[in-house]
Amino acid sequence: MTARPPRHDRAVRAVRLGPRSAAALALVGAVGVAGFGWPFLADPASSVNAHSQDAPWLFAALLVLLIGVVAATISESGLGAKAVAMLGVLAATGAALRPLGAGTAGLEPMFFLMVLSGRVLGPGFGFVLGALTMFASALLTGGVGPWLPFQMLAMGWFTLGAGLLPGPDRLRGTGERLLLAAYGFVAAFAYGTVMNLAGWPFMGELTSSVAFRPGEPVGENLVRFLAYCVATSLGWDLGRAVLTVVLTLTLGGTVLRALRRATRRAAFEAPVAFEEPVPDEEPGAAGVPPGAEVRAAADGVPGGT
């Protein structure tokens, strides 16, 4: 007799991305890339640079609208009451975790939860969860400003990426935790780099060695940007990345099992059907329910005639 291989449940997605949802995500992604990187792409002789101080606010307002469109589109793809409840619980938990390490060498435990949630619940749910968690945490910590939409978008990308990792149905155990830890390490640096890019071009008081220079070749500005990241945020990004790896390797297995158990019990993908109620049967003429005589005769008891 051969041993039966371990059974792995098919990955349950709280939100299945349809064509419209994927198109909306692609649109907000394209606008986000333009919002983060437009200073490198704008012609120095154009009038765009004359409005460089207005650009963060304009892109922030546009990103808010687009993120709302994405959330509404994904909700049409099946974000039911159970998924909304889980979204609220996870977003509240992530928002509560963020202040625990804020201001301490970049230690932010919420990134660990976002990686695991995106892995279990998929890219669509992950994007909405990342954006909503960052919004809720900003309200909690008083961090609302023109940078918030960029943080929401970057965290949405961070959590969405975890949902796109390979092997959601097959990979389990140590291999899965190592994969998530590696992703969390790289993505933590990517998040910090993207957020640096959102504000770096508008900091005119920087020294010339790391300052953005409109009109200079893209390669030279990128070198200055990398120097700026190393000088200002490398320590913070490293702390975030290391904490994400440590929490994923130590607590990841327990949290993954809890999330998967919750998704199975919620039965996100179970079809909901409304059926007409079955009318009660009419009682017999003598007040005896239909079929009582047959059951009594089968038991050897007179039918009462």
XYZ file of C-alpha atoms in Angstrom:
305
model
C 0.000 0.000 0.000
C 1.414 3.382 -0.971
C 1.086 6.447 1.198
C -1.455 8.982 0.015
C 0.115 12.312 -0.925
C -0.790 15.276 1.264
C -3.962 16.997 0.217
C -3.778 20.674 -0.622
C -6.969 22.638 -0.996
C -7.368 24.739 -4.093
C -6.547 28.356 -3.403
C -9.691 30.272 -2.490
C -9.885 33.810 -3.816
C -12.200 36.265 -2.105
C -12.237 38.286 -5.332
C -11.828 36.757 -8.774
C -10.411 39.288 -11.209
C -12.499 39.642 -14.328
C -11.575 41.528 -17.504
C -12.974 44.830 -16.229
C -11.194 44.556 -12.890
C -7.903 43.694 -14.582
C -8.321 46.640 -16.969
C -9.046 49.000 -14.065
C -5.968 47.770 -12.198
C -3.856 48.258 -15.320
C -5.207 51.800 -15.726
C -4.476 52.847 -12.160
C -1.065 51.199 -12.450
C -0.231 53.197 -15.565
C -1.328 56.452 -13.968
C 0.635 55.545 -10.857
C 3.793 54.985 -12.878
C 3.281 58.371 -14.517
C 2.628 59.966 -11.134
C 5.807 58.562 -9.637
C 8.095 58.990 -12.629
C 6.849 61.960 -14.635
C 9.778 64.260 -13.643
C 12.113 61.924 -15.536
C 9.884 61.920 -18.590
C 8.863 65.582 -18.859
C 10.628 67.803 -21.357
C 12.603 70.438 -19.398
C 11.515 73.119 -21.873
C 7.828 72.285 -21.499
C 5.383 74.059 -19.215
C 4.934 70.911 -17.130
C 7.931 71.783 -14.964
C 6.386 75.167 -14.226
C 3.679 73.333 -12.266
C 6.001 70.977 -10.417
C 4.655 72.111 -7.042
C 1.080 71.408 -8.150
C 1.841 67.999 -9.618
C 1.757 65.974 -6.367
C -1.680 67.329 -5.526
C -3.046 66.727 -9.024
C -1.758 63.182 -9.183
C -2.956 62.543 -5.634
C -6.491 63.618 -6.519
C -6.422 61.521 -9.678
C -5.134 58.468 -7.822
C -7.911 58.757 -5.245
C -10.505 58.699 -8.020
C -8.848 55.808 -9.822
C -8.430 53.719 -6.683
C -12.126 54.269 -6.023
C -12.932 53.091 -9.545
C -10.789 49.986 -9.054
C -12.449 49.182 -5.731
C -15.911 49.593 -7.260
C -15.000 47.473 -10.273
C -13.560 44.695 -8.141
C -16.642 44.777 -5.927
C -18.748 44.059 -9.007
C -16.604 40.959 -9.552
C -17.870 39.340 -6.384
C -16.769 41.243 -3.285
C -19.616 39.879 -1.190
C -20.569 40.474 2.416
C -18.182 37.802 3.715
C -15.264 39.239 1.768
C -16.100 42.759 2.944
C -16.139 41.543 6.553
C -12.739 39.886 6.173
C -11.428 42.976 4.391
C -12.497 45.131 7.319
C -10.931 42.835 9.910
C -7.598 42.571 8.089
C -7.461 46.298 7.295
C -8.170 47.177 10.929
C -5.508 44.729 12.102
C -2.949 46.115 9.673
C -3.781 49.694 10.644
C -3.314 48.792 14.314
C 0.028 47.096 13.608
C 1.551 50.022 11.747
C 1.985 52.411 14.711
C 3.723 49.695 16.740
C 6.972 50.191 14.867
C 6.554 53.625 13.311
C 9.547 55.815 14.035
C 11.734 52.890 15.130
C 14.278 52.135 12.391
C 11.544 51.483 9.841
C 10.134 48.465 11.710
C 6.594 48.071 10.377
C 4.941 44.708 11.173
C 1.947 45.462 8.957
C 4.001 44.514 5.879
C 4.214 40.937 7.141
C 0.410 40.697 7.368
C -0.041 42.227 3.921
C 2.269 39.655 2.313
C 0.432 36.695 3.834
C -3.034 38.129 3.161
C -2.244 38.800 -0.475
C -0.840 35.287 -0.841
C -3.957 33.588 0.526
C -6.702 35.857 -0.797
C -5.326 36.758 -4.209
C -4.204 39.855 -6.116
C -7.592 41.554 -6.423
C -8.358 41.349 -2.730
C -4.728 42.179 -1.995
C -4.776 45.466 -3.887
C -7.947 46.656 -2.176
C -6.659 45.493 1.218
C -3.300 47.235 0.834
C -4.834 50.548 -0.209
C -7.538 50.447 2.475
C -5.088 49.477 5.229
C -2.795 52.382 4.409
C -5.761 54.765 4.361
C -7.037 53.516 7.732
C -3.583 53.679 9.307
C -3.135 57.253 8.068
C -6.374 58.246 9.781
C -5.208 56.488 12.935
C -1.765 58.098 13.016
C -2.658 61.509 11.586
C -0.628 60.893 8.443
C -3.095 62.325 5.926
C -1.524 64.468 3.223
C -0.734 64.631 -0.495
C 1.556 61.623 -0.051
C -1.267 59.348 1.157
C -2.634 58.332 -2.289
C 0.889 57.377 -3.337
C 1.262 55.292 -0.174
C -2.090 53.631 -0.862
C -1.086 52.789 -4.412
C 2.356 51.505 -3.411
C 0.907 49.303 -0.660
C -1.743 48.053 -3.067
C 1.012 47.004 -5.466
C 2.945 45.419 -2.586
C -0.002 43.240 -1.519
C -1.123 42.518 -5.082
C 2.334 41.185 -5.908
C 2.103 38.641 -3.095
C -1.093 37.320 -4.672
C 0.691 36.791 -7.991
C 3.449 34.582 -6.586
C 3.581 31.064 -8.096
C 2.253 27.888 -6.522
C -0.777 29.083 -4.515
C -2.392 25.632 -4.819
C 0.676 23.415 -4.412
C 3.439 25.104 -2.443
C 3.128 24.720 1.324
C 5.288 24.543 4.417
C 8.863 25.780 4.561
C 9.118 26.317 0.811
C 6.159 28.668 0.808
C 7.449 30.623 3.797
C 10.856 31.014 2.151
C 9.190 32.271 -1.031
C 7.101 34.795 0.899
C 10.092 35.892 2.976
C 12.164 36.504 -0.162
C 9.322 38.452 -1.750
C 8.771 40.490 1.412
C 12.478 41.352 1.597
C 12.642 42.608 -1.993
C 9.232 44.284 -1.941
C 10.035 46.155 1.282
C 12.974 47.830 -0.465
C 10.843 48.443 -3.558
C 8.151 50.133 -1.469
C 10.671 52.462 0.158
C 12.278 53.270 -3.180
C 8.958 54.089 -4.831
C 7.922 56.338 -1.960
C 11.271 58.140 -2.163
C 10.620 58.735 -5.834
C 7.279 60.362 -5.015
C 8.881 63.205 -3.075
C 12.515 63.424 -4.104
C 12.074 65.567 -7.264
C 10.364 68.314 -5.240
C 12.969 68.729 -2.488
C 14.877 71.713 -3.794
C 16.885 72.205 -0.616
C 18.924 69.033 -1.156
C 22.644 69.216 -1.830
C 23.722 69.057 -5.448
C 25.134 65.543 -5.204
C 21.734 63.930 -4.591
C 19.281 66.581 -5.825
C 17.021 66.173 -8.824
C 18.055 68.355 -11.755
C 15.376 69.023 -14.372
C 16.718 68.715 -17.875
C 19.648 66.496 -16.972
C 19.929 63.051 -18.632
C 17.785 60.365 -17.036
C 20.824 58.250 -16.223
C 22.473 61.013 -14.208
C 19.299 61.747 -12.281
C 18.874 58.063 -11.514
C 22.399 57.940 -10.095
C 21.564 60.901 -7.867
C 18.324 59.235 -6.842
C 20.086 56.021 -5.837
C 22.571 58.064 -3.826
C 19.646 59.818 -2.160
C 18.043 56.465 -1.242
C 21.285 55.125 0.215
C 21.880 58.291 2.216
C 18.376 58.786 3.589
C 16.302 55.596 3.651
C 18.514 52.530 3.316
C 18.487 51.893 7.062
C 14.704 52.225 7.266
C 14.107 49.952 4.285
C 16.527 47.371 5.664
C 14.755 47.330 9.023
C 11.391 46.876 7.318
C 12.725 44.091 5.110
C 14.448 42.193 7.933
C 11.400 42.365 10.209
C 9.168 41.105 7.392
C 11.489 38.150 6.811
C 11.735 37.275 10.511
C 7.982 37.422 11.104
C 7.245 35.454 7.935
C 9.625 32.645 8.860
C 8.560 32.444 12.511
C 4.834 33.225 12.482
C 4.018 32.766 8.811
C 2.897 29.145 9.029
C 0.399 29.828 11.810
C -1.023 32.937 10.162
C -1.302 31.252 6.754
C -3.231 28.337 8.257
C -5.549 30.719 10.091
C -6.233 32.742 6.945
C -6.891 29.633 4.860
C -9.174 28.194 7.518
C -11.130 31.455 7.607
C -11.512 31.524 3.822
C -12.733 27.918 3.746
C -15.302 28.586 6.442
C -16.434 31.763 4.748
C -16.916 29.784 1.502
C -16.361 32.853 -0.683
C -16.865 30.893 -3.884
C -19.932 28.916 -2.803
C -22.877 29.833 -5.036
C -25.808 31.517 -3.344
C -29.258 30.353 -4.479
C -32.688 31.455 -3.304
C -35.357 28.751 -3.513
C -39.092 28.896 -3.076
C -40.223 27.522 0.294
C -41.877 24.095 0.096
C -45.518 24.300 1.313
C -46.475 22.063 4.223
C -48.557 18.977 3.366
C -52.266 19.074 4.142
C -53.328 16.853 7.083
C -55.586 13.839 6.462
C -59.342 13.909 6.827
C -59.241 12.500 10.361
C -56.457 14.793 11.444
C -53.845 12.129 10.774
C -50.877 13.258 8.659
C -50.724 11.599 5.227
C -48.757 8.363 5.255
C -49.309 7.721 8.955
C -51.476 4.676 8.177
C -48.824 3.181 5.947
C -46.131 3.676 8.576
C -48.364 2.187 11.283
C -49.156 -0.899 9.177
C -45.485 -1.408 8.483
C -44.816 -1.375 12.220
C -47.555 -3.962 12.902
C -49.890 -1.450 14.528
C -53.537 -1.103 13.385
C -54.120 1.928 11.336
C -57.003 3.081 13.535
C -59.829 2.260 11.105
